[in-house]
Amino acid sequence: PIATGIKLTGTPRPGTRVGLLEVVTRPAHGQPWTSHLVGRLMHELGGGSNVGFMFTDRRSLETPGDNNLVLGMDGTSVSSRSPLVFSFFVLSSYTGPDATAATQEVDSNGTSLATGRYDNSFGLDLKWRGELIRPRLGYAVYGDDFRADLGFFPRVGVHQSTVGLEI
């Protein structure tokens, strides 16, 4: 259940768009008070090309060290004489009670504070936009330990290839 939230969007200058969403949820179904924060910045480069940056942060407000941070960058390149190119790169960090011991944070006394997992995902998609034929070629890798608690990656541990031809 949502306790509170705020959404901010804007265009600080022509061609640049920003958005920020913060939601705090009450405890329910075994989940603690939790902060959910999402941000996005996109800048248009002209001719339909753009570059964007995003982050998501899910953080328990009751259990220190229980959080998931995802940082990403994406872009699209559009040109009349070359293929449409879309690419993305995303990093995730997860610390919490069910994280395995890939990394471990300790305080100055040697007491374990949090155990964490880190991984990434990336992809590239090429589309040629011809008048008669439109071939497409893509490849993406979703890391085994990639975790996005706010839910925009359906599966992890996957290598995905895409080949297509429109006539």
Short mmCIF file of N, CA and C in Angstrom, two decimals:
data_model
loop_
_atom_site.label_atom_id
_atom_site.label_comp_id
_atom_site.label_asym_id
_atom_site.label_seq_id
_atom_site.Cartn_x
_atom_site.Cartn_y
_atom_site.Cartn_z
N PRO A 1 0.82 -1.19 0.00
CA PRO A 1 0.00 0.00 0.00
C PRO A 1 0.87 1.27 0.00
N ILE A 2 0.53 2.20 -0.83
CA ILE A 2 1.30 3.44 -0.93
C ILE A 2 0.92 4.38 0.21
N ALA A 3 1.94 4.84 0.92
CA ALA A 3 1.72 5.80 2.01
C ALA A 3 1.80 7.23 1.47
N THR A 4 2.79 7.48 0.61
CA THR A 4 2.97 8.82 0.06
C THR A 4 3.80 8.73 -1.21
N GLY A 5 3.74 9.77 -2.02
CA GLY A 5 4.54 9.80 -3.24
C GLY A 5 4.57 11.18 -3.85
N ILE A 6 5.56 11.38 -4.72
CA ILE A 6 5.67 12.65 -5.43
C ILE A 6 6.27 12.37 -6.81
N LYS A 7 5.78 13.09 -7.80
CA LYS A 7 6.28 12.97 -9.17
C LYS A 7 6.65 14.36 -9.66
N LEU A 8 7.87 14.48 -10.17
CA LEU A 8 8.34 15.74 -10.73
C LEU A 8 8.81 15.49 -12.16
N THR A 9 8.35 16.31 -13.09
CA THR A 9 8.81 16.21 -14.47
C THR A 9 9.07 17.61 -14.98
N GLY A 10 9.92 17.69 -15.99
CA GLY A 10 10.19 19.01 -16.52
C GLY A 10 11.09 18.98 -17.74
N THR A 11 11.19 20.14 -18.34
CA THR A 11 12.07 20.37 -19.48
C THR A 11 12.95 21.57 -19.12
N PRO A 12 14.10 21.31 -18.49
CA PRO A 12 14.93 22.42 -18.03
C PRO A 12 15.51 23.27 -19.16
N ARG A 13 15.65 22.67 -20.34
CA ARG A 13 16.07 23.41 -21.52
C ARG A 13 15.57 22.67 -22.74
N PRO A 14 15.45 23.32 -23.87
CA PRO A 14 14.92 22.64 -25.06
C PRO A 14 15.70 21.37 -25.39
N GLY A 15 14.97 20.27 -25.63
CA GLY A 15 15.60 19.01 -25.99
C GLY A 15 16.00 18.15 -24.80
N THR A 16 15.82 18.65 -23.59
CA THR A 16 16.18 17.89 -22.40
C THR A 16 14.95 17.68 -21.54
N ARG A 17 14.70 16.41 -21.17
CA ARG A 17 13.57 16.09 -20.32
C ARG A 17 14.06 15.35 -19.09
N VAL A 18 13.46 15.65 -17.94
CA VAL A 18 13.81 14.97 -16.70
C VAL A 18 12.53 14.52 -16.00
N GLY A 19 12.67 13.46 -15.22
CA GLY A 19 11.56 12.96 -14.43
C GLY A 19 12.08 12.31 -13.17
N LEU A 20 11.34 12.46 -12.10
CA LEU A 20 11.69 11.87 -10.81
C LEU A 20 10.41 11.42 -10.13
N LEU A 21 10.41 10.20 -9.61
CA LEU A 21 9.25 9.66 -8.92
C LEU A 21 9.73 9.01 -7.63
N GLU A 22 9.13 9.40 -6.51
CA GLU A 22 9.43 8.82 -5.20
C GLU A 22 8.13 8.33 -4.60
N VAL A 23 8.11 7.08 -4.15
CA VAL A 23 6.94 6.50 -3.51
C VAL A 23 7.41 5.77 -2.26
N VAL A 24 6.69 5.95 -1.17
CA VAL A 24 6.97 5.22 0.07
C VAL A 24 5.77 4.31 0.33
N THR A 25 6.08 3.02 0.55
CA THR A 25 5.01 2.06 0.81
C THR A 25 5.02 1.62 2.27
N ARG A 26 3.82 1.34 2.77
CA ARG A 26 3.66 0.84 4.15
C ARG A 26 3.95 -0.66 4.19
N PRO A 27 4.22 -1.20 5.36
CA PRO A 27 4.44 -2.63 5.48
C PRO A 27 3.20 -3.43 5.05
N ALA A 28 3.44 -4.49 4.29
CA ALA A 28 2.35 -5.39 3.86
C ALA A 28 2.97 -6.66 3.31
N HIS A 29 2.32 -7.78 3.53
CA HIS A 29 2.74 -9.08 2.98
C HIS A 29 4.21 -9.37 3.28
N GLY A 30 4.65 -9.06 4.48
CA GLY A 30 6.02 -9.35 4.89
C GLY A 30 7.06 -8.35 4.41
N GLN A 31 6.64 -7.31 3.72
CA GLN A 31 7.57 -6.28 3.24
C GLN A 31 7.58 -5.11 4.21
N PRO A 32 8.76 -4.54 4.49
CA PRO A 32 8.85 -3.42 5.43
C PRO A 32 8.47 -2.09 4.77
N TRP A 33 8.45 -1.01 5.57
CA TRP A 33 8.35 0.32 5.00
C TRP A 33 9.47 0.42 3.96
N THR A 34 9.13 0.89 2.77
CA THR A 34 10.11 0.89 1.68
C THR A 34 10.00 2.17 0.86
N SER A 35 11.17 2.69 0.48
CA SER A 35 11.26 3.84 -0.41
C SER A 35 11.57 3.33 -1.82
N HIS A 36 10.82 3.83 -2.81
CA HIS A 36 11.03 3.49 -4.22
C HIS A 36 11.29 4.80 -4.96
N LEU A 37 12.48 4.94 -5.53
CA LEU A 37 12.87 6.17 -6.21
C LEU A 37 13.32 5.85 -7.63
N VAL A 38 12.80 6.61 -8.60
CA VAL A 38 13.14 6.41 -10.01
C VAL A 38 13.46 7.77 -10.62
N GLY A 39 14.52 7.83 -11.43
CA GLY A 39 14.86 9.07 -12.11
C GLY A 39 15.26 8.81 -13.55
N ARG A 40 15.00 9.78 -14.42
CA ARG A 40 15.32 9.65 -15.84
C ARG A 40 15.69 11.01 -16.39
N LEU A 41 16.74 11.06 -17.19
CA LEU A 41 17.17 12.24 -17.92
C LEU A 41 17.37 11.82 -19.36
N MET A 42 16.76 12.55 -20.29
CA MET A 42 16.94 12.26 -21.70
C MET A 42 17.23 13.55 -22.44
N HIS A 43 18.24 13.50 -23.32
CA HIS A 43 18.58 14.67 -24.11
C HIS A 43 18.53 14.30 -25.59
N GLU A 44 17.78 15.09 -26.36
CA GLU A 44 17.67 14.88 -27.79
C GLU A 44 18.88 15.49 -28.47
N LEU A 45 19.50 14.71 -29.37
CA LEU A 45 20.72 15.15 -30.05
C LEU A 45 20.45 15.71 -31.45
N GLY A 46 19.21 15.64 -31.88
CA GLY A 46 18.85 16.14 -33.20
C GLY A 46 18.60 15.00 -34.17
N GLY A 47 17.67 15.18 -35.07
CA GLY A 47 17.35 14.19 -36.08
C GLY A 47 16.74 12.92 -35.53
N GLY A 48 16.24 12.94 -34.32
CA GLY A 48 15.65 11.75 -33.70
C GLY A 48 16.62 10.99 -32.81
N SER A 49 17.91 11.34 -32.82
CA SER A 49 18.88 10.69 -31.96
C SER A 49 18.77 11.24 -30.54
N ASN A 50 19.10 10.39 -29.55
CA ASN A 50 19.04 10.85 -28.17
C ASN A 50 19.97 10.01 -27.29
N VAL A 51 20.23 10.53 -26.10
CA VAL A 51 20.98 9.80 -25.08
C VAL A 51 20.23 9.97 -23.77
N GLY A 52 20.21 8.91 -22.96
CA GLY A 52 19.47 8.99 -21.72
C GLY A 52 20.20 8.31 -20.58
N PHE A 53 19.87 8.74 -19.38
CA PHE A 53 20.42 8.17 -18.15
C PHE A 53 19.25 7.90 -17.22
N MET A 54 19.35 6.82 -16.43
CA MET A 54 18.28 6.49 -15.51
C MET A 54 18.85 5.85 -14.26
N PHE A 55 18.06 5.88 -13.19
CA PHE A 55 18.40 5.14 -12.00
C PHE A 55 17.11 4.71 -11.30
N THR A 56 17.19 3.60 -10.58
CA THR A 56 16.12 3.19 -9.68
C THR A 56 16.77 2.83 -8.35
N ASP A 57 16.07 3.09 -7.29
CA ASP A 57 16.58 2.77 -5.95
C ASP A 57 15.43 2.28 -5.10
N ARG A 58 15.52 1.02 -4.65
CA ARG A 58 14.56 0.45 -3.72
C ARG A 58 15.30 0.26 -2.41
N ARG A 59 14.78 0.85 -1.34
CA ARG A 59 15.50 0.86 -0.07
C ARG A 59 14.54 0.62 1.08
N SER A 60 14.86 -0.38 1.92
CA SER A 60 14.07 -0.63 3.11
C SER A 60 14.29 0.51 4.09
N LEU A 61 13.20 1.01 4.67
CA LEU A 61 13.31 2.06 5.67
C LEU A 61 13.40 1.48 7.07
N GLU A 62 13.34 0.15 7.18
CA GLU A 62 13.42 -0.52 8.48
C GLU A 62 14.69 -1.34 8.66
N THR A 63 15.23 -1.88 7.56
CA THR A 63 16.40 -2.75 7.64
C THR A 63 17.59 -2.08 6.97
N PRO A 64 18.54 -1.55 7.75
CA PRO A 64 19.72 -0.92 7.15
C PRO A 64 20.47 -1.91 6.25
N GLY A 65 20.92 -1.44 5.11
CA GLY A 65 21.66 -2.29 4.20
C GLY A 65 20.82 -3.10 3.23
N ASP A 66 19.50 -3.02 3.32
CA ASP A 66 18.63 -3.75 2.39
C ASP A 66 18.20 -2.80 1.29
N ASN A 67 18.93 -2.83 0.17
CA ASN A 67 18.59 -1.93 -0.93
C ASN A 67 19.02 -2.50 -2.28
N ASN A 68 18.44 -1.94 -3.33
CA ASN A 68 18.75 -2.31 -4.71
C ASN A 68 18.88 -1.02 -5.50
N LEU A 69 20.06 -0.80 -6.08
CA LEU A 69 20.32 0.39 -6.89
C LEU A 69 20.64 -0.06 -8.30
N VAL A 70 20.00 0.56 -9.29
CA VAL A 70 20.25 0.27 -10.69
C VAL A 70 20.56 1.58 -11.40
N LEU A 71 21.68 1.61 -12.13
CA LEU A 71 22.09 2.79 -12.91
C LEU A 71 22.17 2.38 -14.37
N GLY A 72 21.68 3.23 -15.26
CA GLY A 72 21.70 2.86 -16.66
C GLY A 72 21.89 4.02 -17.61
N MET A 73 22.31 3.67 -18.80
CA MET A 73 22.49 4.64 -19.89
C MET A 73 21.97 3.99 -21.16
N ASP A 74 21.26 4.76 -21.98
CA ASP A 74 20.81 4.24 -23.26
C ASP A 74 20.90 5.34 -24.30
N GLY A 75 20.77 4.94 -25.53
CA GLY A 75 20.83 5.92 -26.60
C GLY A 75 20.32 5.36 -27.90
N THR A 76 19.90 6.26 -28.76
CA THR A 76 19.44 5.91 -30.09
C THR A 76 20.12 6.84 -31.08
N SER A 77 20.66 6.26 -32.14
CA SER A 77 21.29 7.04 -33.20
C SER A 77 20.46 6.86 -34.46
N VAL A 78 20.03 7.97 -35.05
CA VAL A 78 19.20 7.94 -36.24
C VAL A 78 19.89 8.75 -37.33
N SER A 79 20.01 8.16 -38.52
CA SER A 79 20.60 8.84 -39.65
C SER A 79 19.93 8.30 -40.91
N SER A 80 19.78 9.13 -41.92
CA SER A 80 19.13 8.69 -43.15
C SER A 80 20.00 7.73 -43.95
N ARG A 81 21.31 7.70 -43.71
CA ARG A 81 22.21 6.86 -44.49
C ARG A 81 22.81 5.69 -43.71
N SER A 82 22.40 5.51 -42.51
CA SER A 82 22.93 4.40 -41.72
C SER A 82 21.80 3.75 -40.93
N PRO A 83 22.07 2.61 -40.33
CA PRO A 83 21.00 1.93 -39.59
C PRO A 83 20.60 2.70 -38.33
N LEU A 84 19.38 2.44 -37.90
CA LEU A 84 18.91 2.93 -36.61
C LEU A 84 19.61 2.08 -35.56
N VAL A 85 20.29 2.71 -34.62
CA VAL A 85 21.05 1.99 -33.61
C VAL A 85 20.48 2.33 -32.24
N PHE A 86 20.13 1.30 -31.47
CA PHE A 86 19.69 1.48 -30.09
C PHE A 86 20.62 0.66 -29.21
N SER A 87 21.09 1.23 -28.12
CA SER A 87 21.95 0.47 -27.21
C SER A 87 21.62 0.86 -25.77
N PHE A 88 21.97 -0.06 -24.85
CA PHE A 88 21.79 0.23 -23.43
C PHE A 88 22.86 -0.47 -22.62
N PHE A 89 23.15 0.08 -21.46
CA PHE A 89 24.05 -0.53 -20.50
C PHE A 89 23.51 -0.22 -19.11
N VAL A 90 23.37 -1.24 -18.26
CA VAL A 90 22.77 -1.06 -16.95
C VAL A 90 23.58 -1.83 -15.91
N LEU A 91 23.83 -1.22 -14.76
CA LEU A 91 24.51 -1.85 -13.63
C LEU A 91 23.54 -1.98 -12.49
N SER A 92 23.63 -3.09 -11.74
CA SER A 92 22.78 -3.23 -10.55
C SER A 92 23.62 -3.59 -9.34
N SER A 93 23.16 -3.11 -8.21
CA SER A 93 23.79 -3.42 -6.93
C SER A 93 22.68 -3.82 -5.97
N TYR A 94 22.85 -4.95 -5.30
CA TYR A 94 21.85 -5.39 -4.33
C TYR A 94 22.54 -5.79 -3.04
N THR A 95 22.08 -5.25 -1.93
CA THR A 95 22.51 -5.70 -0.62
C THR A 95 21.27 -6.00 0.19
N GLY A 96 21.34 -7.03 0.97
CA GLY A 96 20.18 -7.37 1.78
C GLY A 96 20.28 -8.75 2.36
N PRO A 97 19.25 -9.17 3.06
CA PRO A 97 19.29 -10.42 3.78
C PRO A 97 19.45 -11.66 2.90
N ASP A 98 18.96 -11.63 1.66
CA ASP A 98 19.07 -12.81 0.81
C ASP A 98 20.15 -12.69 -0.25
N ALA A 99 21.04 -11.70 -0.13
CA ALA A 99 22.17 -11.58 -1.06
C ALA A 99 23.22 -12.62 -0.67
N THR A 100 23.88 -13.17 -1.66
CA THR A 100 24.94 -14.13 -1.38
C THR A 100 26.26 -13.37 -1.20
N ALA A 101 27.26 -14.04 -0.75
CA ALA A 101 28.51 -13.38 -0.33
C ALA A 101 29.47 -13.06 -1.47
N ALA A 102 29.02 -12.39 -2.51
CA ALA A 102 29.92 -11.96 -3.57
C ALA A 102 30.82 -10.84 -3.06
N THR A 103 30.26 -9.91 -2.31
CA THR A 103 31.02 -8.87 -1.65
C THR A 103 30.44 -8.71 -0.26
N GLN A 104 31.24 -8.23 0.65
CA GLN A 104 30.74 -8.07 2.00
C GLN A 104 31.30 -6.78 2.59
N GLU A 105 30.42 -5.94 3.12
CA GLU A 105 30.83 -4.72 3.79
C GLU A 105 31.00 -5.00 5.27
N VAL A 106 32.09 -4.48 5.86
CA VAL A 106 32.32 -4.63 7.30
C VAL A 106 32.66 -3.28 7.88
N ASP A 107 32.36 -3.10 9.17
CA ASP A 107 32.71 -1.85 9.83
C ASP A 107 34.13 -1.93 10.36
N SER A 108 34.60 -0.88 11.06
CA SER A 108 35.98 -0.82 11.54
C SER A 108 36.30 -1.91 12.57
N ASN A 109 35.28 -2.51 13.18
CA ASN A 109 35.48 -3.59 14.15
C ASN A 109 35.45 -4.97 13.50
N GLY A 110 35.24 -5.02 12.19
CA GLY A 110 35.17 -6.30 11.49
C GLY A 110 33.79 -6.92 11.51
N THR A 111 32.78 -6.19 11.99
CA THR A 111 31.42 -6.71 12.03
C THR A 111 30.79 -6.57 10.65
N SER A 112 30.17 -7.65 10.18
CA SER A 112 29.53 -7.64 8.87
C SER A 112 28.33 -6.70 8.87
N LEU A 113 28.31 -5.79 7.88
CA LEU A 113 27.20 -4.85 7.75
C LEU A 113 26.21 -5.30 6.69
N ALA A 114 26.72 -5.70 5.55
CA ALA A 114 25.83 -6.09 4.46
C ALA A 114 26.60 -6.95 3.47
N THR A 115 25.89 -7.83 2.84
CA THR A 115 26.45 -8.66 1.80
C THR A 115 25.80 -8.22 0.50
N GLY A 116 26.59 -8.16 -0.58
CA GLY A 116 26.01 -7.62 -1.80
C GLY A 116 26.35 -8.39 -3.05
N ARG A 117 25.55 -8.13 -4.08
CA ARG A 117 25.76 -8.69 -5.42
C ARG A 117 25.74 -7.53 -6.40
N TYR A 118 26.60 -7.62 -7.43
CA TYR A 118 26.69 -6.60 -8.46
C TYR A 118 26.71 -7.31 -9.81
N ASP A 119 26.02 -6.75 -10.79
CA ASP A 119 26.04 -7.33 -12.13
C ASP A 119 25.60 -6.28 -13.13
N ASN A 120 25.65 -6.62 -14.42
CA ASN A 120 25.24 -5.67 -15.44
C ASN A 120 24.45 -6.37 -16.53
N SER A 121 23.85 -5.56 -17.36
CA SER A 121 23.14 -6.00 -18.55
C SER A 121 23.43 -4.99 -19.65
N PHE A 122 23.48 -5.46 -20.89
CA PHE A 122 23.75 -4.55 -22.00
C PHE A 122 23.18 -5.12 -23.28
N GLY A 123 23.00 -4.25 -24.25
CA GLY A 123 22.46 -4.72 -25.52
C GLY A 123 22.67 -3.71 -26.63
N LEU A 124 22.57 -4.20 -27.86
CA LEU A 124 22.71 -3.38 -29.05
C LEU A 124 21.71 -3.89 -30.08
N ASP A 125 21.00 -2.99 -30.73
CA ASP A 125 20.00 -3.35 -31.73
C ASP A 125 20.22 -2.48 -32.96
N LEU A 126 20.38 -3.09 -34.12
CA LEU A 126 20.58 -2.38 -35.38
C LEU A 126 19.39 -2.65 -36.30
N LYS A 127 18.83 -1.59 -36.87
CA LYS A 127 17.71 -1.72 -37.81
C LYS A 127 18.01 -0.85 -39.02
N TRP A 128 17.95 -1.45 -40.19
CA TRP A 128 18.10 -0.68 -41.42
C TRP A 128 16.71 -0.33 -41.91
N ARG A 129 16.44 0.95 -42.13
CA ARG A 129 15.09 1.38 -42.48
C ARG A 129 14.98 1.70 -43.95
N GLY A 130 15.14 0.69 -44.79
CA GLY A 130 15.03 0.87 -46.23
C GLY A 130 13.58 0.92 -46.67
N GLU A 131 13.37 1.32 -47.94
CA GLU A 131 12.01 1.41 -48.46
C GLU A 131 11.43 0.05 -48.79
N LEU A 132 12.27 -0.91 -49.24
CA LEU A 132 11.78 -2.22 -49.63
C LEU A 132 12.02 -3.29 -48.57
N ILE A 133 13.19 -3.30 -48.00
CA ILE A 133 13.49 -4.29 -46.97
C ILE A 133 14.03 -3.59 -45.73
N ARG A 134 13.76 -4.21 -44.59
CA ARG A 134 14.19 -3.65 -43.30
C ARG A 134 14.77 -4.77 -42.43
N PRO A 135 16.07 -5.06 -42.60
CA PRO A 135 16.69 -6.08 -41.75
C PRO A 135 16.95 -5.54 -40.34
N ARG A 136 16.99 -6.48 -39.39
CA ARG A 136 17.23 -6.12 -37.99
C ARG A 136 18.15 -7.16 -37.37
N LEU A 137 19.08 -6.69 -36.56
CA LEU A 137 20.01 -7.57 -35.87
C LEU A 137 20.22 -7.02 -34.46
N GLY A 138 20.07 -7.87 -33.47
CA GLY A 138 20.23 -7.41 -32.09
C GLY A 138 20.84 -8.46 -31.20
N TYR A 139 21.46 -8.01 -30.12
CA TYR A 139 22.03 -8.93 -29.13
C TYR A 139 21.99 -8.24 -27.77
N ALA A 140 21.59 -8.98 -26.75
CA ALA A 140 21.55 -8.44 -25.39
C ALA A 140 21.97 -9.52 -24.41
N VAL A 141 22.61 -9.10 -23.33
CA VAL A 141 23.04 -9.99 -22.25
C VAL A 141 22.46 -9.46 -20.95
N TYR A 142 21.78 -10.31 -20.22
CA TYR A 142 21.22 -9.98 -18.91
C TYR A 142 21.95 -10.84 -17.89
N GLY A 143 22.81 -10.24 -17.07
CA GLY A 143 23.68 -10.96 -16.16
C GLY A 143 22.95 -11.86 -15.17
N ASP A 144 23.63 -12.92 -14.74
CA ASP A 144 23.06 -13.90 -13.81
C ASP A 144 22.61 -13.26 -12.49
N ASP A 145 23.38 -12.31 -12.00
CA ASP A 145 23.07 -11.68 -10.71
C ASP A 145 22.45 -10.30 -10.86
N PHE A 146 22.04 -9.96 -12.09
CA PHE A 146 21.41 -8.66 -12.29
C PHE A 146 20.07 -8.64 -11.56
N ARG A 147 19.82 -7.58 -10.83
CA ARG A 147 18.57 -7.50 -10.06
C ARG A 147 18.02 -6.09 -10.17
N ALA A 148 16.79 -5.98 -10.61
CA ALA A 148 16.08 -4.71 -10.68
C ALA A 148 14.76 -4.87 -9.96
N ASP A 149 14.75 -4.57 -8.67
CA ASP A 149 13.56 -4.78 -7.85
C ASP A 149 12.35 -3.99 -8.32
N LEU A 150 12.57 -2.90 -9.05
CA LEU A 150 11.44 -2.11 -9.52
C LEU A 150 10.94 -2.60 -10.87
N GLY A 151 11.46 -3.72 -11.35
CA GLY A 151 10.80 -4.56 -12.32
C GLY A 151 10.80 -4.23 -13.78
N PHE A 152 11.90 -3.82 -14.39
CA PHE A 152 11.85 -3.60 -15.83
C PHE A 152 12.66 -4.63 -16.61
N PHE A 153 13.24 -5.63 -15.95
CA PHE A 153 13.92 -6.73 -16.63
C PHE A 153 13.19 -8.02 -16.25
N PRO A 154 12.58 -8.71 -17.22
CA PRO A 154 11.77 -9.88 -16.89
C PRO A 154 12.59 -11.11 -16.48
N ARG A 155 13.78 -11.30 -17.04
CA ARG A 155 14.59 -12.47 -16.73
C ARG A 155 16.05 -12.09 -16.66
N VAL A 156 16.82 -12.88 -15.94
CA VAL A 156 18.27 -12.67 -15.87
C VAL A 156 18.98 -13.95 -16.29
N GLY A 157 20.28 -13.86 -16.49
CA GLY A 157 21.04 -15.03 -16.92
C GLY A 157 20.73 -15.43 -18.35
N VAL A 158 20.38 -14.46 -19.19
CA VAL A 158 19.95 -14.75 -20.56
C VAL A 158 20.82 -14.00 -21.56
N HIS A 159 21.18 -14.68 -22.65
CA HIS A 159 21.78 -14.04 -23.82
C HIS A 159 20.70 -14.09 -24.89
N GLN A 160 20.33 -12.95 -25.42
CA GLN A 160 19.20 -12.88 -26.34
C GLN A 160 19.69 -12.35 -27.69
N SER A 161 19.44 -13.10 -28.73
CA SER A 161 19.78 -12.67 -30.11
C SER A 161 18.49 -12.42 -30.87
N THR A 162 18.49 -11.40 -31.70
CA THR A 162 17.32 -11.06 -32.49
C THR A 162 17.75 -10.88 -33.94
N VAL A 163 17.09 -11.58 -34.84
CA VAL A 163 17.34 -11.42 -36.28
C VAL A 163 15.97 -11.29 -36.93
N GLY A 164 15.83 -10.31 -37.82
CA GLY A 164 14.54 -10.14 -38.47
C GLY A 164 14.67 -9.51 -39.84
N LEU A 165 13.64 -9.66 -40.63
CA LEU A 165 13.60 -9.07 -41.96
C LEU A 165 12.16 -8.72 -42.29
N GLU A 166 11.92 -7.44 -42.52
CA GLU A 166 10.60 -6.98 -42.95
C GLU A 166 10.67 -6.67 -44.45
N ILE A 167 9.66 -7.10 -45.19
CA ILE A 167 9.63 -6.82 -46.63
C ILE A 167 8.37 -6.05 -46.95
#
